[in-house]
mmCIF file of C-alpha atoms in Angstrom:
data_model
loop_
_atom_site.group_PDB
_atom_site.id
_atom_site.type_symbol
_atom_site.label_atom_id
_atom_site.label_comp_id
_atom_site.label_asym_id
_atom_site.label_seq_id
_atom_site.Cartn_x
_atom_site.Cartn_y
_atom_site.Cartn_z
ATOM 1 C CA ASP A 1 109.835 79.560 106.221
ATOM 2 C CA THR A 2 109.129 80.165 109.920
ATOM 3 C CA ALA A 3 107.747 83.650 110.537
ATOM 4 C CA VAL A 4 109.185 84.331 114.004
ATOM 5 C CA SER A 5 111.930 82.033 115.230
ATOM 6 C CA GLN A 6 113.766 81.844 118.531
ATOM 7 C CA THR A 7 116.888 80.013 119.614
ATOM 8 C CA PRO A 8 117.394 78.087 121.718
ATOM 9 C CA LYS A 9 114.066 76.416 122.429
ATOM 10 C CA TYR A 10 115.278 75.200 125.811
ATOM 11 C CA LEU A 11 117.988 76.680 127.995
ATOM 12 C CA VAL A 12 119.110 75.221 131.316
ATOM 13 C CA THR A 13 121.791 77.096 133.191
ATOM 14 C CA GLN A 14 123.086 77.827 136.670
ATOM 15 C CA MET A 15 122.549 80.897 138.791
ATOM 16 C CA GLY A 16 125.035 83.650 138.131
ATOM 17 C CA ASN A 17 125.634 82.760 134.491
ATOM 18 C CA ASP A 18 125.100 85.098 131.531
ATOM 19 C CA LYS A 19 123.002 83.876 128.621
ATOM 20 C CA SER A 20 121.437 85.148 125.404
ATOM 21 C CA ILE A 21 118.268 84.276 123.540
ATOM 22 C CA LYS A 22 118.000 85.142 119.859
ATOM 23 C CA CYS A 23 114.944 86.118 117.840
ATOM 24 C CA GLU A 24 114.515 86.618 114.126
ATOM 25 C CA GLN A 25 111.469 87.491 112.042
ATOM 26 C CA ASN A 26 111.145 87.261 108.270
ATOM 27 C CA LEU A 27 107.815 89.058 108.022
ATOM 28 C CA GLY A 28 109.267 92.466 107.197
ATOM 29 C CA HIS A 29 107.845 93.880 110.430
ATOM 30 C CA ASP A 30 109.355 96.989 111.978
ATOM 31 C CA THR A 31 108.458 96.343 115.612
ATOM 32 C CA MET A 32 109.647 93.493 117.827
ATOM 33 C CA TYR A 33 108.894 92.542 121.428
ATOM 34 C CA TRP A 34 110.005 90.351 124.289
ATOM 35 C CA TYR A 35 107.426 88.887 126.664
ATOM 36 C CA LYS A 36 107.925 86.799 129.790
ATOM 37 C CA GLN A 37 105.458 84.042 130.689
ATOM 38 C CA ASP A 38 105.732 82.794 134.251
ATOM 39 C CA SER A 39 104.802 79.396 135.652
ATOM 40 C CA LYS A 40 101.190 80.500 136.102
ATOM 41 C CA LYS A 41 101.027 81.379 132.377
ATOM 42 C CA PHE A 42 100.845 85.097 133.096
ATOM 43 C CA LEU A 43 102.255 86.950 130.080
ATOM 44 C CA LYS A 44 103.896 90.346 130.494
ATOM 45 C CA ILE A 45 105.652 92.711 128.079
ATOM 46 C CA MET A 46 109.319 93.338 128.806
ATOM 47 C CA PHE A 47 110.625 95.356 125.861
ATOM 48 C CA SER A 48 109.592 96.656 122.496
ATOM 49 C CA TYR A 49 111.776 97.921 119.659
ATOM 50 C CA ASN A 50 110.658 99.863 116.599
ATOM 51 C CA ASN A 51 113.152 100.181 113.758
ATOM 52 C CA LYS A 52 115.991 99.200 116.108
ATOM 53 C CA GLU A 53 115.006 101.789 118.701
ATOM 54 C CA LEU A 54 113.747 100.972 122.169
ATOM 55 C CA ILE A 55 110.163 102.229 122.596
ATOM 56 C CA ILE A 56 108.901 100.226 125.574
ATOM 57 C CA ASN A 57 110.939 99.236 128.589
ATOM 58 C CA GLU A 58 108.776 97.927 131.394
ATOM 59 C CA THR A 59 110.006 97.508 134.932
ATOM 60 C CA VAL A 60 112.609 94.908 134.155
ATOM 61 C CA PRO A 61 115.889 94.461 136.073
ATOM 62 C CA ASN A 62 118.832 96.011 134.243
ATOM 63 C CA ARG A 63 120.379 92.540 134.123
ATOM 64 C CA PHE A 64 118.169 92.150 131.048
ATOM 65 C CA SER A 65 119.468 93.958 127.992
ATOM 66 C CA PRO A 66 117.792 93.733 124.598
ATOM 67 C CA LYS A 67 119.834 94.320 121.474
ATOM 68 C CA SER A 68 118.511 94.908 117.984
ATOM 69 C CA PRO A 69 121.253 94.722 115.341
ATOM 70 C CA ASP A 70 118.675 95.243 112.576
ATOM 71 C CA LYS A 71 114.905 95.338 112.098
ATOM 72 C CA ALA A 72 114.673 91.584 111.696
ATOM 73 C CA HIS A 73 116.468 90.655 114.921
ATOM 74 C CA LEU A 74 115.915 91.322 118.604
ATOM 75 C CA ASN A 75 118.135 89.439 121.003
ATOM 76 C CA LEU A 76 117.804 89.263 124.780
ATOM 77 C CA HIS A 77 120.896 89.086 126.941
ATOM 78 C CA ILE A 78 120.565 88.253 130.618
ATOM 79 C CA ASN A 79 123.405 88.794 133.096
ATOM 80 C CA SER A 80 123.813 87.129 136.490
ATOM 81 C CA LEU A 81 120.848 84.810 136.098
ATOM 82 C CA GLU A 82 118.615 84.256 139.136
ATOM 83 C CA LEU A 83 116.172 81.497 140.014
ATOM 84 C CA GLY A 84 113.269 83.886 139.459
ATOM 85 C CA ASP A 85 114.294 84.355 135.840
ATOM 86 C CA SER A 86 113.042 80.846 135.088
ATOM 87 C CA ALA A 87 110.152 81.298 132.662
ATOM 88 C CA VAL A 88 109.212 81.003 129.020
ATOM 89 C CA TYR A 89 110.351 83.997 126.985
ATOM 90 C CA PHE A 90 108.417 84.854 123.844
ATOM 91 C CA CYS A 91 109.537 87.067 121.036
ATOM 92 C CA ALA A 92 106.898 88.712 118.843
ATOM 93 C CA SER A 93 106.776 91.108 115.924
ATOM 94 C CA SER A 94 104.269 93.386 114.232
ATOM 95 C CA ILE A 95 103.959 96.366 111.988
ATOM 96 C CA ALA A 96 103.277 99.627 113.760
ATOM 97 C CA GLY A 97 99.750 100.924 113.370
ATOM 98 C CA ALA A 98 96.720 99.331 111.711
ATOM 99 C CA SER A 99 95.351 96.410 113.683
ATOM 100 C CA TYR A 100 98.736 95.872 115.317
ATOM 101 C CA GLU A 101 98.565 92.093 115.048
ATOM 102 C CA GLN A 102 101.487 90.545 116.851
ATOM 103 C CA TYR A 103 102.986 87.291 115.649
ATOM 104 C CA PHE A 104 104.672 85.198 118.316
ATOM 105 C CA GLY A 105 107.656 82.916 118.224
ATOM 106 C CA PRO A 106 107.533 79.406 119.734
ATOM 107 C CA GLY A 107 109.127 80.508 123.008
ATOM 108 C CA THR A 108 112.355 79.748 124.857
ATOM 109 C CA ARG A 109 111.987 77.856 128.115
ATOM 110 C CA LEU A 110 114.683 79.100 130.484
ATOM 111 C CA THR A 111 115.399 77.076 133.605
ATOM 112 C CA VAL A 112 117.833 78.482 136.143
ATOM 113 C CA THR A 113 119.141 75.973 138.684
ATOM 114 C CA GLY B 1 97.055 100.851 135.293
ATOM 115 C CA GLU B 2 95.529 98.503 132.792
ATOM 116 C CA ASP B 3 94.106 95.240 134.028
ATOM 117 C CA VAL B 4 92.611 92.315 132.130
ATOM 118 C CA GLU B 5 90.878 89.459 133.927
ATOM 119 C CA GLN B 6 89.673 86.040 132.847
ATOM 120 C CA SER B 7 88.384 82.968 134.586
ATOM 121 C CA LEU B 8 91.064 80.310 134.818
ATOM 122 C CA PHE B 9 89.300 77.210 133.606
ATOM 123 C CA LEU B 10 86.417 76.055 131.412
ATOM 124 C CA SER B 11 85.355 72.512 130.644
ATOM 125 C CA VAL B 12 82.867 71.635 127.890
ATOM 126 C CA ARG B 13 81.771 68.550 125.982
ATOM 127 C CA GLU B 14 82.715 68.047 122.353
ATOM 128 C CA GLY B 15 80.080 69.550 120.090
ATOM 129 C CA ASP B 16 78.878 72.083 122.664
ATOM 130 C CA SER B 17 79.537 75.801 122.455
ATOM 131 C CA SER B 18 82.252 77.343 124.626
ATOM 132 C CA VAL B 19 82.079 80.885 125.917
ATOM 133 C CA ILE B 20 85.214 82.432 127.360
ATOM 134 C CA ASN B 21 84.801 85.742 129.143
ATOM 135 C CA CYS B 22 87.158 88.624 129.756
ATOM 136 C CA THR B 23 86.886 91.972 131.512
ATOM 137 C CA TYR B 24 89.238 94.909 131.199
ATOM 138 C CA THR B 25 89.623 98.231 132.937
ATOM 139 C CA ASP B 26 91.118 100.612 130.374
ATOM 140 C CA SER B 27 88.295 102.571 128.729
ATOM 141 C CA SER B 28 90.711 103.864 126.088
ATOM 142 C CA SER B 29 91.374 100.371 124.702
ATOM 143 C CA THR B 30 91.227 100.515 120.918
ATOM 144 C CA TYR B 31 91.755 96.881 119.969
ATOM 145 C CA LEU B 32 90.896 93.709 121.820
ATOM 146 C CA TYR B 33 92.337 90.343 120.889
ATOM 147 C CA TRP B 34 91.942 86.651 121.457
ATOM 148 C CA TYR B 35 95.031 84.467 121.309
ATOM 149 C CA LYS B 36 95.268 80.680 121.570
ATOM 150 C CA GLN B 37 98.205 78.851 123.122
ATOM 151 C CA GLU B 38 98.552 75.108 122.658
ATOM 152 C CA PRO B 39 100.849 73.136 124.985
ATOM 153 C CA GLY B 40 104.507 73.928 124.369
ATOM 154 C CA ALA B 41 103.720 76.417 121.629
ATOM 155 C CA GLY B 42 103.650 80.163 121.137
ATOM 156 C CA LEU B 43 100.574 82.327 120.955
ATOM 157 C CA GLN B 44 98.436 82.232 117.844
ATOM 158 C CA LEU B 45 96.201 85.186 117.055
ATOM 159 C CA LEU B 46 92.632 83.931 116.617
ATOM 160 C CA THR B 47 90.732 87.132 116.081
ATOM 161 C CA TYR B 48 90.505 90.736 117.152
ATOM 162 C CA ILE B 49 87.862 93.421 117.364
ATOM 163 C CA PHE B 50 88.075 97.162 117.108
ATOM 164 C CA SER B 51 86.506 99.047 119.972
ATOM 165 C CA ASN B 52 83.802 100.664 117.828
ATOM 166 C CA MET B 53 82.391 97.236 116.951
ATOM 167 C CA ASP B 54 80.171 95.129 119.156
ATOM 168 C CA MET B 55 80.382 91.831 117.329
ATOM 169 C CA LYS B 56 82.643 90.000 114.941
ATOM 170 C CA GLN B 57 82.105 86.544 113.499
ATOM 171 C CA ASP B 58 84.735 84.388 111.874
ATOM 172 C CA GLN B 59 83.636 80.836 111.046
ATOM 173 C CA ARG B 60 83.133 79.051 114.395
ATOM 174 C CA LEU B 61 84.318 82.061 116.392
ATOM 175 C CA THR B 62 82.079 84.906 117.569
ATOM 176 C CA VAL B 63 83.470 87.835 119.522
ATOM 177 C CA LEU B 64 81.113 90.047 121.497
ATOM 178 C CA LEU B 65 82.203 93.368 122.946
ATOM 179 C CA ASN B 66 80.233 95.315 125.531
ATOM 180 C CA LYS B 67 82.212 98.512 125.739
ATOM 181 C CA LYS B 68 80.018 100.013 128.437
ATOM 182 C CA ASP B 69 80.706 97.096 130.784
ATOM 183 C CA LYS B 70 84.251 96.561 129.423
ATOM 184 C CA HIS B 71 83.398 92.936 128.768
ATOM 185 C CA LEU B 72 84.677 90.797 125.920
ATOM 186 C CA SER B 73 83.680 87.237 125.129
ATOM 187 C CA LEU B 74 84.759 84.554 122.701
ATOM 188 C CA ARG B 75 82.236 81.944 121.647
ATOM 189 C CA ILE B 76 83.465 78.805 119.932
ATOM 190 C CA ALA B 77 80.668 76.911 118.220
ATOM 191 C CA ASP B 78 80.773 73.105 117.899
ATOM 192 C CA THR B 79 83.830 72.854 120.136
ATOM 193 C CA GLN B 80 86.295 70.126 119.141
ATOM 194 C CA THR B 81 89.018 68.354 121.127
ATOM 195 C CA GLY B 82 91.553 70.269 119.037
ATOM 196 C CA ASP B 83 90.237 73.463 120.592
ATOM 197 C CA SER B 84 91.675 72.430 123.969
ATOM 198 C CA ALA B 85 94.234 75.101 124.787
ATOM 199 C CA ILE B 86 94.735 78.243 126.829
ATOM 200 C CA TYR B 87 92.917 81.287 125.481
ATOM 201 C CA PHE B 88 94.275 84.743 126.236
ATOM 202 C CA CYS B 89 92.348 87.948 126.037
ATOM 203 C CA ALA B 90 94.476 91.053 125.368
ATOM 204 C CA GLU B 91 93.855 94.748 124.937
ATOM 205 C CA ARG B 92 95.759 97.667 123.494
ATOM 206 C CA ALA B 93 95.307 101.433 123.664
ATOM 207 C CA GLY B 94 97.244 103.695 121.327
ATOM 208 C CA ARG B 95 100.830 102.607 120.824
ATOM 209 C CA ARG B 96 101.069 100.707 124.086
ATOM 210 C CA ALA B 97 102.054 97.077 124.015
ATOM 211 C CA LEU B 98 99.423 94.434 124.574
ATOM 212 C CA THR B 99 98.157 93.783 128.086
ATOM 213 C CA PHE B 100 97.189 90.148 128.496
ATOM 214 C CA GLY B 101 94.763 88.430 130.802
ATOM 215 C CA SER B 102 95.889 85.413 132.796
ATOM 216 C CA GLY B 103 94.471 82.982 130.260
ATOM 217 C CA THR B 104 91.536 80.552 130.376
ATOM 218 C CA ARG B 105 92.348 76.883 130.059
ATOM 219 C CA LEU B 106 89.674 75.251 127.884
ATOM 220 C CA GLN B 107 89.285 71.510 128.298
ATOM 221 C CA VAL B 108 87.100 69.715 125.775
ATOM 222 C CA GLN B 109 85.740 66.359 126.920
ATOM 223 C CA PRO B 110 85.129 63.777 124.176
#
């Protein structure tokens, strides 16, 4: 009964490839996020979706495209992977409003070679 | 833009108190958070404080907020080896997403 799950946990791929990371939450939340954590542990918001609609889109290359088929899922597709994309990607979810507590998934470690 | 800063490293002895500090720049921050990240794991919300509060206590955790100085601290009483982790301070204003600090690595010596 994992609250926020991500697949895969590890992803190793070559430059130029296209890959997807999946995220699912079973908390009934209406808002989902993608964060990128670099090698220095710095954590930065990439995207946020509320009820399947994009509400935050930080300065992220358009090679990154989030897709939300329903409120419980937010997938991240990355085209033409580059070395600098290597990082840990975290999915999170919350309800809008109130204390806005965000619950994080376990992370997907992406390594681009 | 918003900025959140933390010291990178803190080492304490088991049983001592740990104090992790954080400063932020956005005066319109409404909520401030402390998250814990253990090796290879995601972020776990420890506690949060609303900006109109100056203190919140939750078991071994005490959060102090000095809104005038934009300073937030997390005190962990009776620190245990299981508390070794990276602690992230984060802030939010309105409907913006969270802005995280760079994290403080807490090392607890037995």
